[in-house]
Amino acid sequence: MADTAIECGEKARGRSEPPGRPPRNRAVMKHSDVLGGLDYLTADYHRQDFSKHVHNEYLIGLIERGVHDVWCRGEVWHAGSGIVATFAPGEPHFGGAGDDLGWSQKIFYMPEGLIRQVLEDSGQNEPGTIDFRSPFQENAPVAHGLSAFWRLLEHGHSSALEIEEYLIRFLPHVFAEAGGSRVAEPKFVPPRFRDVRDFIHAHFDEVLQLAALAALAGCSKATLIDGFKAHFGLPPTRYLIQVRIDEARRLLRRGQQVAEVAVAVGFADQSHLTRHFKGVLGVTPARYLSV
């Protein structure tokens, strides 16, 4: 399908970079232990390209300045200032700056368990992953609530009780306003592709060969690549990188050093981890959990 430009918010036109040295990217991702834990990112990007990836969590955030171009659902979305980002787990996407001045954003990475717990507390207890109507939406009340939630997380005196209370009040409103009209149906995954996925999760820290994975699935390499991507959103190689990054986040939260984490999750060295980590999360491992 040919990409289609979908406008969300006001896209900057006719602007050029000011003279002098271009600004650097500034991005920090932190972690909160509330309700089992969530990560949250604040970033001001001048140049940042995201590789094609998925998230195991719900991604809910806000574009605060500039324009972020994102490919998702077969289209290119131009998300401008004030636009709310809403991605369900497993939705493939990639993107970068929509103009020469880049963009700023705040993003919250919320595990399904956290979302499920909050929605059950509010009486919205349908099983399964909840779809969003659109990956980007104009919704001023949700945008305001996301900014308020970020301030609450960043406020040094906010208690876990305050943060939990806010989520229990706010998140059901987000899903009522931005959620899809249905719960995503569980996808049937042929056992051979499911076996390969499980093998990757069990052996992510090893050197994996496409031939061995195809043999495990009992099919050709081409059939494995196409079939795996159709069911999991990414080909096996990209999926392996995603699993390694997710594990790297877990180890970094435990206080391990970046160089140690790189080797532990299967990357050749720290530079390889940094490149892939930044390409998926928009922040380097050194700036993950930094103050």
PDB file of C-alpha atoms in Angstrom:
ATOM      1  CA  MET A   1       0.000   0.000   0.000  1.00  0.00           C
ATOM      2  CA  ALA A   2       1.305   3.460  -0.861  1.00  0.00           C
ATOM      3  CA  ASP A   3       1.896   5.723   2.100  1.00  0.00           C
ATOM      4  CA  THR A   4      -0.728   8.405   2.646  1.00  0.00           C
ATOM      5  CA  ALA A   5      -0.011  11.677   4.421  1.00  0.00           C
ATOM      6  CA  ILE A   6      -2.421  12.193   7.307  1.00  0.00           C
ATOM      7  CA  GLU A   7      -2.283  15.621   8.956  1.00  0.00           C
ATOM      8  CA  CYS A   8      -2.617  15.774  12.742  1.00  0.00           C
ATOM      9  CA  GLY A   9      -2.097  19.249  14.165  1.00  0.00           C
ATOM     10  CA  GLU A  10      -0.484  22.232  12.486  1.00  0.00           C
ATOM     11  CA  LYS A  11       2.544  21.312  10.407  1.00  0.00           C
ATOM     12  CA  ALA A  12       5.294  23.917  10.188  1.00  0.00           C
ATOM     13  CA  ARG A  13       5.928  25.220   6.699  1.00  0.00           C
ATOM     14  CA  GLY A  14       8.556  27.455   5.213  1.00  0.00           C
ATOM     15  CA  ARG A  15      10.797  27.411   8.283  1.00  0.00           C
ATOM     16  CA  SER A  16      14.528  26.919   8.205  1.00  0.00           C
ATOM     17  CA  GLU A  17      17.110  26.231  10.863  1.00  0.00           C
ATOM     18  CA  PRO A  18      18.599  29.253  12.601  1.00  0.00           C
ATOM     19  CA  PRO A  19      22.272  29.960  11.805  1.00  0.00           C
ATOM     20  CA  GLY A  20      25.010  28.496  13.946  1.00  0.00           C
ATOM     21  CA  ARG A  21      25.518  25.074  15.461  1.00  0.00           C
ATOM     22  CA  PRO A  22      22.332  22.944  15.400  1.00  0.00           C
ATOM     23  CA  PRO A  23      20.923  21.989  18.811  1.00  0.00           C
ATOM     24  CA  ARG A  24      21.578  18.558  20.240  1.00  0.00           C
ATOM     25  CA  ASN A  25      18.955  15.999  21.106  1.00  0.00           C
ATOM     26  CA  ARG A  26      17.951  15.951  24.764  1.00  0.00           C
ATOM     27  CA  ALA A  27      16.171  12.833  25.937  1.00  0.00           C
ATOM     28  CA  VAL A  28      15.811  11.128  29.309  1.00  0.00           C
ATOM     29  CA  MET A  29      13.799   8.048  30.242  1.00  0.00           C
ATOM     30  CA  LYS A  30      12.936   7.285  33.858  1.00  0.00           C
ATOM     31  CA  HIS A  31      11.090   4.571  35.776  1.00  0.00           C
ATOM     32  CA  SER A  32       8.346   4.620  38.381  1.00  0.00           C
ATOM     33  CA  ASP A  33       7.503   1.568  40.494  1.00  0.00           C
ATOM     34  CA  VAL A  34       3.830   2.515  40.870  1.00  0.00           C
ATOM     35  CA  LEU A  35       1.345  -0.291  40.104  1.00  0.00           C
ATOM     36  CA  GLY A  36       4.117  -2.682  39.084  1.00  0.00           C
ATOM     37  CA  GLY A  37       6.181  -0.137  37.192  1.00  0.00           C
ATOM     38  CA  LEU A  38       6.158   2.092  34.114  1.00  0.00           C
ATOM     39  CA  ASP A  39       8.757   4.023  32.112  1.00  0.00           C
ATOM     40  CA  TYR A  40       8.352   7.612  30.965  1.00  0.00           C
ATOM     41  CA  LEU A  41      10.355   9.672  28.472  1.00  0.00           C
ATOM     42  CA  THR A  42      10.795  13.384  27.943  1.00  0.00           C
ATOM     43  CA  ALA A  43      12.644  14.389  24.786  1.00  0.00           C
ATOM     44  CA  ASP A  44      13.520  17.353  22.610  1.00  0.00           C
ATOM     45  CA  TYR A  45      14.716  16.002  19.254  1.00  0.00           C
ATOM     46  CA  HIS A  46      16.530  17.849  16.516  1.00  0.00           C
ATOM     47  CA  ARG A  47      17.499  14.736  14.538  1.00  0.00           C
ATOM     48  CA  GLN A  48      16.150  11.348  15.556  1.00  0.00           C
ATOM     49  CA  ASP A  49      15.217   8.394  13.377  1.00  0.00           C
ATOM     50  CA  PHE A  50      13.309   5.499  14.900  1.00  0.00           C
ATOM     51  CA  SER A  51      13.801   2.094  13.312  1.00  0.00           C
ATOM     52  CA  LYS A  52      10.755  -0.071  12.714  1.00  0.00           C
ATOM     53  CA  HIS A  53       9.756  -1.579  16.044  1.00  0.00           C
ATOM     54  CA  VAL A  54       6.912  -2.548  18.327  1.00  0.00           C
ATOM     55  CA  HIS A  55       6.351  -2.106  22.052  1.00  0.00           C
ATOM     56  CA  ASN A  56       5.133  -4.732  24.487  1.00  0.00           C
ATOM     57  CA  GLU A  57       3.518  -1.935  26.502  1.00  0.00           C
ATOM     58  CA  TYR A  58       0.840   0.602  25.733  1.00  0.00           C
ATOM     59  CA  LEU A  59       2.478   3.809  24.514  1.00  0.00           C
ATOM     60  CA  ILE A  60       0.548   6.948  25.434  1.00  0.00           C
ATOM     61  CA  GLY A  61       2.122  10.361  25.000  1.00  0.00           C
ATOM     62  CA  LEU A  62       2.003  13.943  23.843  1.00  0.00           C
ATOM     63  CA  ILE A  63       3.712  15.893  21.058  1.00  0.00           C
ATOM     64  CA  GLU A  64       4.556  19.233  22.661  1.00  0.00           C
ATOM     65  CA  ARG A  65       6.395  21.070  19.885  1.00  0.00           C
ATOM     66  CA  GLY A  66       7.184  20.645  16.205  1.00  0.00           C
ATOM     67  CA  VAL A  67       6.111  17.773  13.990  1.00  0.00           C
ATOM     68  CA  HIS A  68       6.773  14.050  14.366  1.00  0.00           C
ATOM     69  CA  ASP A  69       6.300  11.968  11.204  1.00  0.00           C
ATOM     70  CA  VAL A  70       5.377   8.338  11.883  1.00  0.00           C
ATOM     71  CA  TRP A  71       4.626   5.438   9.572  1.00  0.00           C
ATOM     72  CA  CYS A  72       1.908   3.233  11.052  1.00  0.00           C
ATOM     73  CA  ARG A  73      -1.049   1.225   9.712  1.00  0.00           C
ATOM     74  CA  GLY A  74       0.137   1.709   6.143  1.00  0.00           C
ATOM     75  CA  GLU A  75       0.107   5.512   6.322  1.00  0.00           C
ATOM     76  CA  VAL A  76       2.371   8.394   7.253  1.00  0.00           C
ATOM     77  CA  TRP A  77       1.020  10.521  10.100  1.00  0.00           C
ATOM     78  CA  HIS A  78       2.180  14.102  10.679  1.00  0.00           C
ATOM     79  CA  ALA A  79       1.700  14.626  14.409  1.00  0.00           C
ATOM     80  CA  GLY A  80       1.970  18.260  15.431  1.00  0.00           C
ATOM     81  CA  SER A  81       1.949  20.203  18.674  1.00  0.00           C
ATOM     82  CA  GLY A  82      -0.788  19.158  21.090  1.00  0.00           C
ATOM     83  CA  ILE A  83      -1.438  15.782  19.454  1.00  0.00           C
ATOM     84  CA  VAL A  84      -1.842  12.723  21.670  1.00  0.00           C
ATOM     85  CA  ALA A  85      -0.015   9.508  20.677  1.00  0.00           C
ATOM     86  CA  THR A  86      -1.865   6.242  21.398  1.00  0.00           C
ATOM     87  CA  PHE A  87      -0.315   2.878  20.491  1.00  0.00           C
ATOM     88  CA  ALA A  88      -1.495  -0.528  21.642  1.00  0.00           C
ATOM     89  CA  PRO A  89       1.090  -3.252  22.336  1.00  0.00           C
ATOM     90  CA  GLY A  90       2.499  -4.892  19.223  1.00  0.00           C
ATOM     91  CA  GLU A  91       1.714  -2.103  16.736  1.00  0.00           C
ATOM     92  CA  PRO A  92       4.645  -1.725  14.281  1.00  0.00           C
ATOM     93  CA  HIS A  93       5.798   1.820  13.532  1.00  0.00           C
ATOM     94  CA  PHE A  94       8.833   3.955  12.707  1.00  0.00           C
ATOM     95  CA  GLY A  95       9.488   7.632  12.051  1.00  0.00           C
ATOM     96  CA  GLY A  96      11.433  10.806  12.632  1.00  0.00           C
ATOM     97  CA  ALA A  97      11.271  14.586  12.391  1.00  0.00           C
ATOM     98  CA  GLY A  98       8.506  16.129  10.293  1.00  0.00           C
ATOM     99  CA  ASP A  99      10.442  19.330   9.596  1.00  0.00           C
ATOM    100  CA  ASP A 100      13.898  20.841  10.016  1.00  0.00           C
ATOM    101  CA  LEU A 101      13.264  21.984  13.591  1.00  0.00           C
ATOM    102  CA  GLY A 102      12.454  18.551  15.036  1.00  0.00           C
ATOM    103  CA  TRP A 103       9.948  17.988  17.813  1.00  0.00           C
ATOM    104  CA  SER A 104       9.479  17.560  21.575  1.00  0.00           C
ATOM    105  CA  GLN A 105       7.434  14.843  23.252  1.00  0.00           C
ATOM    106  CA  LYS A 106       6.528  13.158  26.503  1.00  0.00           C
ATOM    107  CA  ILE A 107       5.808   9.428  26.282  1.00  0.00           C
ATOM    108  CA  PHE A 108       4.588   6.939  28.903  1.00  0.00           C
ATOM    109  CA  TYR A 109       5.263   3.209  28.464  1.00  0.00           C
ATOM    110  CA  MET A 110       2.567   1.378  30.425  1.00  0.00           C
ATOM    111  CA  PRO A 111       2.576  -2.438  30.722  1.00  0.00           C
ATOM    112  CA  GLU A 112      -0.632  -4.299  29.924  1.00  0.00           C
ATOM    113  CA  GLY A 113      -0.795  -5.524  33.512  1.00  0.00           C
ATOM    114  CA  LEU A 114      -0.908  -1.952  34.808  1.00  0.00           C
ATOM    115  CA  ILE A 115      -3.591  -0.937  32.311  1.00  0.00           C
ATOM    116  CA  ARG A 116      -5.641  -4.036  33.053  1.00  0.00           C
ATOM    117  CA  GLN A 117      -5.435  -3.450  36.800  1.00  0.00           C
ATOM    118  CA  VAL A 118      -6.588   0.160  36.508  1.00  0.00           C
ATOM    119  CA  LEU A 119      -9.432  -0.594  34.096  1.00  0.00           C
ATOM    120  CA  GLU A 120     -10.664  -3.481  36.243  1.00  0.00           C
ATOM    121  CA  ASP A 121     -10.732  -1.158  39.255  1.00  0.00           C
ATOM    122  CA  SER A 122     -12.954   1.190  37.261  1.00  0.00           C
ATOM    123  CA  GLY A 123     -15.290  -1.579  36.078  1.00  0.00           C
ATOM    124  CA  GLN A 124     -13.908  -1.795  32.536  1.00  0.00           C
ATOM    125  CA  ASN A 125     -12.853  -5.414  32.767  1.00  0.00           C
ATOM    126  CA  GLU A 126     -13.085  -6.702  29.206  1.00  0.00           C
ATOM    127  CA  PRO A 127     -10.309  -9.233  28.578  1.00  0.00           C
ATOM    128  CA  GLY A 128      -7.733  -8.750  25.861  1.00  0.00           C
ATOM    129  CA  THR A 129      -5.684  -5.914  24.409  1.00  0.00           C
ATOM    130  CA  ILE A 130      -7.640  -2.724  23.758  1.00  0.00           C
ATOM    131  CA  ASP A 131      -7.180  -1.100  20.373  1.00  0.00           C
ATOM    132  CA  PHE A 132      -7.033   2.636  19.802  1.00  0.00           C
ATOM    133  CA  ARG A 133      -9.069   4.256  17.064  1.00  0.00           C
ATOM    134  CA  SER A 134      -5.975   6.003  15.726  1.00  0.00           C
ATOM    135  CA  PRO A 135      -2.252   6.190  16.583  1.00  0.00           C
ATOM    136  CA  PHE A 136      -2.562  10.001  16.849  1.00  0.00           C
ATOM    137  CA  GLN A 137      -5.517  11.977  18.096  1.00  0.00           C
ATOM    138  CA  GLU A 138      -6.500  15.544  18.867  1.00  0.00           C
ATOM    139  CA  ASN A 139      -7.829  15.547  22.429  1.00  0.00           C
ATOM    140  CA  ALA A 140      -7.094  18.582  24.601  1.00  0.00           C
ATOM    141  CA  PRO A 141      -8.341  17.101  27.920  1.00  0.00           C
ATOM    142  CA  VAL A 142      -6.172  13.987  27.511  1.00  0.00           C
ATOM    143  CA  ALA A 143      -3.195  16.127  26.477  1.00  0.00           C
ATOM    144  CA  HIS A 144      -3.655  18.267  29.590  1.00  0.00           C
ATOM    145  CA  GLY A 145      -3.957  15.156  31.762  1.00  0.00           C
ATOM    146  CA  LEU A 146      -0.739  13.685  30.369  1.00  0.00           C
ATOM    147  CA  SER A 147       1.161  16.881  31.153  1.00  0.00           C
ATOM    148  CA  ALA A 148      -0.256  16.850  34.676  1.00  0.00           C
ATOM    149  CA  PHE A 149       0.733  13.200  35.112  1.00  0.00           C
ATOM    150  CA  TRP A 150       4.305  13.948  34.033  1.00  0.00           C
ATOM    151  CA  ARG A 151       4.528  16.804  36.545  1.00  0.00           C
ATOM    152  CA  LEU A 152       3.256  14.490  39.261  1.00  0.00           C
ATOM    153  CA  LEU A 153       5.913  11.880  38.440  1.00  0.00           C
ATOM    154  CA  GLU A 154       8.661  14.505  38.345  1.00  0.00           C
ATOM    155  CA  HIS A 155       7.602  16.175  41.590  1.00  0.00           C
ATOM    156  CA  GLY A 156      10.016  14.950  44.212  1.00  0.00           C
ATOM    157  CA  HIS A 157       7.403  14.962  46.964  1.00  0.00           C
ATOM    158  CA  SER A 158       4.682  13.010  45.129  1.00  0.00           C
ATOM    159  CA  SER A 159       3.896   9.772  46.936  1.00  0.00           C
ATOM    160  CA  ALA A 160       3.166   6.425  45.298  1.00  0.00           C
ATOM    161  CA  LEU A 161      -0.371   6.779  46.669  1.00  0.00           C
ATOM    162  CA  GLU A 162      -0.889  10.090  44.864  1.00  0.00           C
ATOM    163  CA  ILE A 163       0.430   8.710  41.590  1.00  0.00           C
ATOM    164  CA  GLU A 164      -1.709   5.573  41.815  1.00  0.00           C
ATOM    165  CA  GLU A 165      -4.822   7.602  42.595  1.00  0.00           C
ATOM    166  CA  TYR A 166      -4.167   9.816  39.580  1.00  0.00           C
ATOM    167  CA  LEU A 167      -3.771   6.839  37.245  1.00  0.00           C
ATOM    168  CA  ILE A 168      -6.945   5.192  38.500  1.00  0.00           C
ATOM    169  CA  ARG A 169      -8.886   8.384  37.803  1.00  0.00           C
ATOM    170  CA  PHE A 170      -7.138   9.381  34.577  1.00  0.00           C
ATOM    171  CA  LEU A 171      -6.496   6.215  32.536  1.00  0.00           C
ATOM    172  CA  PRO A 172     -10.156   5.095  32.248  1.00  0.00           C
ATOM    173  CA  HIS A 173     -10.847   8.557  30.838  1.00  0.00           C
ATOM    174  CA  VAL A 174      -8.042   8.119  28.283  1.00  0.00           C
ATOM    175  CA  PHE A 175      -9.446   4.820  27.046  1.00  0.00           C
ATOM    176  CA  ALA A 176     -12.997   6.137  27.028  1.00  0.00           C
ATOM    177  CA  GLU A 177     -11.894   9.121  24.943  1.00  0.00           C
ATOM    178  CA  ALA A 178      -9.257   7.543  22.690  1.00  0.00           C
ATOM    179  CA  GLY A 179      -9.781   3.790  22.893  1.00  0.00           C
ATOM    180  CA  GLY A 180     -11.246   1.811  20.040  1.00  0.00           C
ATOM    181  CA  SER A 181     -14.764   0.469  20.032  1.00  0.00           C
ATOM    182  CA  ARG A 182     -13.613  -3.099  20.401  1.00  0.00           C
ATOM    183  CA  VAL A 183     -11.131  -5.284  22.193  1.00  0.00           C
ATOM    184  CA  ALA A 184      -8.527  -6.656  19.815  1.00  0.00           C
ATOM    185  CA  GLU A 185      -9.241 -10.257  18.913  1.00  0.00           C
ATOM    186  CA  PRO A 186      -6.462 -12.684  19.861  1.00  0.00           C
ATOM    187  CA  LYS A 187      -4.536 -13.586  16.744  1.00  0.00           C
ATOM    188  CA  PHE A 188      -4.103 -17.191  15.740  1.00  0.00           C
ATOM    189  CA  VAL A 189      -0.394 -17.893  15.372  1.00  0.00           C
ATOM    190  CA  PRO A 190       0.636 -21.155  13.676  1.00  0.00           C
ATOM    191  CA  PRO A 191       2.634 -23.310  16.097  1.00  0.00           C
ATOM    192  CA  ARG A 192       5.802 -23.191  13.984  1.00  0.00           C
ATOM    193  CA  PHE A 193       6.023 -19.397  14.231  1.00  0.00           C
ATOM    194  CA  ARG A 194       5.074 -19.476  17.888  1.00  0.00           C
ATOM    195  CA  ASP A 195       7.883 -21.985  18.492  1.00  0.00           C
ATOM    196  CA  VAL A 196      10.397 -19.663  16.828  1.00  0.00           C
ATOM    197  CA  ARG A 197       9.216 -16.729  18.923  1.00  0.00           C
ATOM    198  CA  ASP A 198       9.535 -18.770  22.119  1.00  0.00           C
ATOM    199  CA  PHE A 199      13.002 -19.933  21.056  1.00  0.00           C
ATOM    200  CA  ILE A 200      14.116 -16.338  20.525  1.00  0.00           C
ATOM    201  CA  HIS A 201      12.889 -15.381  23.986  1.00  0.00           C
ATOM    202  CA  ALA A 202      14.725 -18.332  25.530  1.00  0.00           C
ATOM    203  CA  HIS A 203      18.005 -17.796  23.625  1.00  0.00           C
ATOM    204  CA  PHE A 204      18.119 -14.027  22.998  1.00  0.00           C
ATOM    205  CA  ASP A 205      21.639 -13.765  24.454  1.00  0.00           C
ATOM    206  CA  GLU A 206      23.071 -16.245  21.942  1.00  0.00           C
ATOM    207  CA  VAL A 207      24.146 -15.909  18.309  1.00  0.00           C
ATOM    208  CA  LEU A 208      21.083 -17.078  16.367  1.00  0.00           C
ATOM    209  CA  GLN A 209      21.161 -18.211  12.742  1.00  0.00           C
ATOM    210  CA  LEU A 210      18.259 -17.751  10.353  1.00  0.00           C
ATOM    211  CA  ALA A 211      18.858 -21.238   8.949  1.00  0.00           C
ATOM    212  CA  ALA A 212      18.455 -22.783  12.402  1.00  0.00           C
ATOM    213  CA  LEU A 213      15.263 -20.838  13.048  1.00  0.00           C
ATOM    214  CA  ALA A 214      13.856 -21.901   9.676  1.00  0.00           C
ATOM    215  CA  ALA A 215      14.731 -25.507  10.448  1.00  0.00           C
ATOM    216  CA  LEU A 216      12.924 -25.200  13.778  1.00  0.00           C
ATOM    217  CA  ALA A 217       9.855 -23.905  11.946  1.00  0.00           C
ATOM    218  CA  GLY A 218      10.182 -26.559   9.243  1.00  0.00           C
ATOM    219  CA  CYS A 219      10.024 -24.054   6.401  1.00  0.00           C
ATOM    220  CA  SER A 220      12.231 -22.014   4.089  1.00  0.00           C
ATOM    221  CA  LYS A 221      13.989 -18.874   5.298  1.00  0.00           C
ATOM    222  CA  ALA A 222      11.744 -16.706   3.118  1.00  0.00           C
ATOM    223  CA  THR A 223       8.597 -18.348   4.475  1.00  0.00           C
ATOM    224  CA  LEU A 224       9.851 -17.858   8.029  1.00  0.00           C
ATOM    225  CA  ILE A 225      10.652 -14.168   7.485  1.00  0.00           C
ATOM    226  CA  ASP A 226       7.308 -13.387   5.839  1.00  0.00           C
ATOM    227  CA  GLY A 227       5.208 -15.507   8.192  1.00  0.00           C
ATOM    228  CA  PHE A 228       6.906 -14.312  11.363  1.00  0.00           C
ATOM    229  CA  LYS A 229       6.539 -10.686  10.317  1.00  0.00           C
ATOM    230  CA  ALA A 230       2.866 -11.175   9.452  1.00  0.00           C
ATOM    231  CA  HIS A 231       2.106 -12.488  12.941  1.00  0.00           C
ATOM    232  CA  PHE A 232       4.477 -10.489  15.150  1.00  0.00           C
ATOM    233  CA  GLY A 233       4.934  -7.260  13.203  1.00  0.00           C
ATOM    234  CA  LEU A 234       8.692  -7.671  12.705  1.00  0.00           C
ATOM    235  CA  PRO A 235      10.976 -10.186  10.978  1.00  0.00           C
ATOM    236  CA  PRO A 236      12.951 -12.498  13.295  1.00  0.00           C
ATOM    237  CA  THR A 237      16.109 -10.355  13.280  1.00  0.00           C
ATOM    238  CA  ARG A 238      14.299  -7.177  14.322  1.00  0.00           C
ATOM    239  CA  TYR A 239      12.230  -9.122  16.857  1.00  0.00           C
ATOM    240  CA  LEU A 240      15.426 -10.481  18.437  1.00  0.00           C
ATOM    241  CA  ILE A 241      16.761  -6.928  18.780  1.00  0.00           C
ATOM    242  CA  GLN A 242      13.502  -5.885  20.425  1.00  0.00           C
ATOM    243  CA  VAL A 243      13.714  -8.729  22.950  1.00  0.00           C
ATOM    244  CA  ARG A 244      17.319  -7.804  23.756  1.00  0.00           C
ATOM    245  CA  ILE A 245      16.375  -4.169  24.325  1.00  0.00           C
ATOM    246  CA  ASP A 246      13.497  -5.131  26.629  1.00  0.00           C
ATOM    247  CA  GLU A 247      15.863  -7.320  28.636  1.00  0.00           C
ATOM    248  CA  ALA A 248      18.460  -4.526  28.683  1.00  0.00           C
ATOM    249  CA  ARG A 249      15.895  -2.196  30.246  1.00  0.00           C
ATOM    250  CA  ARG A 250      15.225  -4.766  32.963  1.00  0.00           C
ATOM    251  CA  LEU A 251      18.922  -5.171  33.755  1.00  0.00           C
ATOM    252  CA  LEU A 252      19.556  -1.425  33.746  1.00  0.00           C
ATOM    253  CA  ARG A 253      16.745  -0.999  36.265  1.00  0.00           C
ATOM    254  CA  ARG A 254      18.614  -3.481  38.466  1.00  0.00           C
ATOM    255  CA  GLY A 255      21.626  -1.172  38.437  1.00  0.00           C
ATOM    256  CA  GLN A 256      23.935  -3.054  36.054  1.00  0.00           C
ATOM    257  CA  GLN A 257      26.459  -1.073  34.003  1.00  0.00           C
ATOM    258  CA  VAL A 258      25.748  -0.426  30.317  1.00  0.00           C
ATOM    259  CA  ALA A 259      28.790  -2.355  29.061  1.00  0.00           C
ATOM    260  CA  GLU A 260      27.867  -5.375  31.192  1.00  0.00           C
ATOM    261  CA  VAL A 261      24.270  -5.240  30.021  1.00  0.00           C
ATOM    262  CA  ALA A 262      25.294  -5.148  26.343  1.00  0.00           C
ATOM    263  CA  VAL A 263      27.160  -8.445  26.635  1.00  0.00           C
ATOM    264  CA  ALA A 264      24.535 -10.022  28.884  1.00  0.00           C
ATOM    265  CA  VAL A 265      21.726  -9.516  26.357  1.00  0.00           C
ATOM    266  CA  GLY A 266      23.725 -10.675  23.329  1.00  0.00           C
ATOM    267  CA  PHE A 267      25.063  -7.522  21.669  1.00  0.00           C
ATOM    268  CA  ALA A 268      28.676  -7.494  20.506  1.00  0.00           C
ATOM    269  CA  ASP A 269      29.528  -4.454  22.618  1.00  0.00           C
ATOM    270  CA  GLN A 270      28.176  -1.302  24.207  1.00  0.00           C
ATOM    271  CA  SER A 271      28.077   0.647  20.946  1.00  0.00           C
ATOM    272  CA  HIS A 272      25.778  -1.921  19.339  1.00  0.00           C
ATOM    273  CA  LEU A 273      23.415  -1.797  22.312  1.00  0.00           C
ATOM    274  CA  THR A 274      23.437   2.004  22.273  1.00  0.00           C
ATOM    275  CA  ARG A 275      22.640   2.219  18.552  1.00  0.00           C
ATOM    276  CA  HIS A 276      19.698  -0.188  18.712  1.00  0.00           C
ATOM    277  CA  PHE A 277      18.426   1.089  22.072  1.00  0.00           C
ATOM    278  CA  LYS A 278      18.300   4.658  20.766  1.00  0.00           C
ATOM    279  CA  GLY A 279      16.719   3.540  17.494  1.00  0.00           C
ATOM    280  CA  VAL A 280      13.780   1.982  19.354  1.00  0.00           C
ATOM    281  CA  LEU A 281      13.383   4.128  22.474  1.00  0.00           C
ATOM    282  CA  GLY A 282      14.851   7.451  21.363  1.00  0.00           C
ATOM    283  CA  VAL A 283      17.272   7.604  24.279  1.00  0.00           C
ATOM    284  CA  THR A 284      20.680   6.053  24.920  1.00  0.00           C
ATOM    285  CA  PRO A 285      21.150   3.425  27.654  1.00  0.00           C
ATOM    286  CA  ALA A 286      23.310   5.945  29.528  1.00  0.00           C
ATOM    287  CA  ARG A 287      20.331   8.343  29.672  1.00  0.00           C
ATOM    288  CA  TYR A 288      17.893   5.630  30.690  1.00  0.00           C
ATOM    289  CA  LEU A 289      17.031   6.088  34.372  1.00  0.00           C
ATOM    290  CA  SER A 290      19.335   9.121  34.600  1.00  0.00           C
ATOM    291  CA  VAL A 291      18.362  12.125  36.686  1.00  0.00           C
TER     292      VAL A 291
END
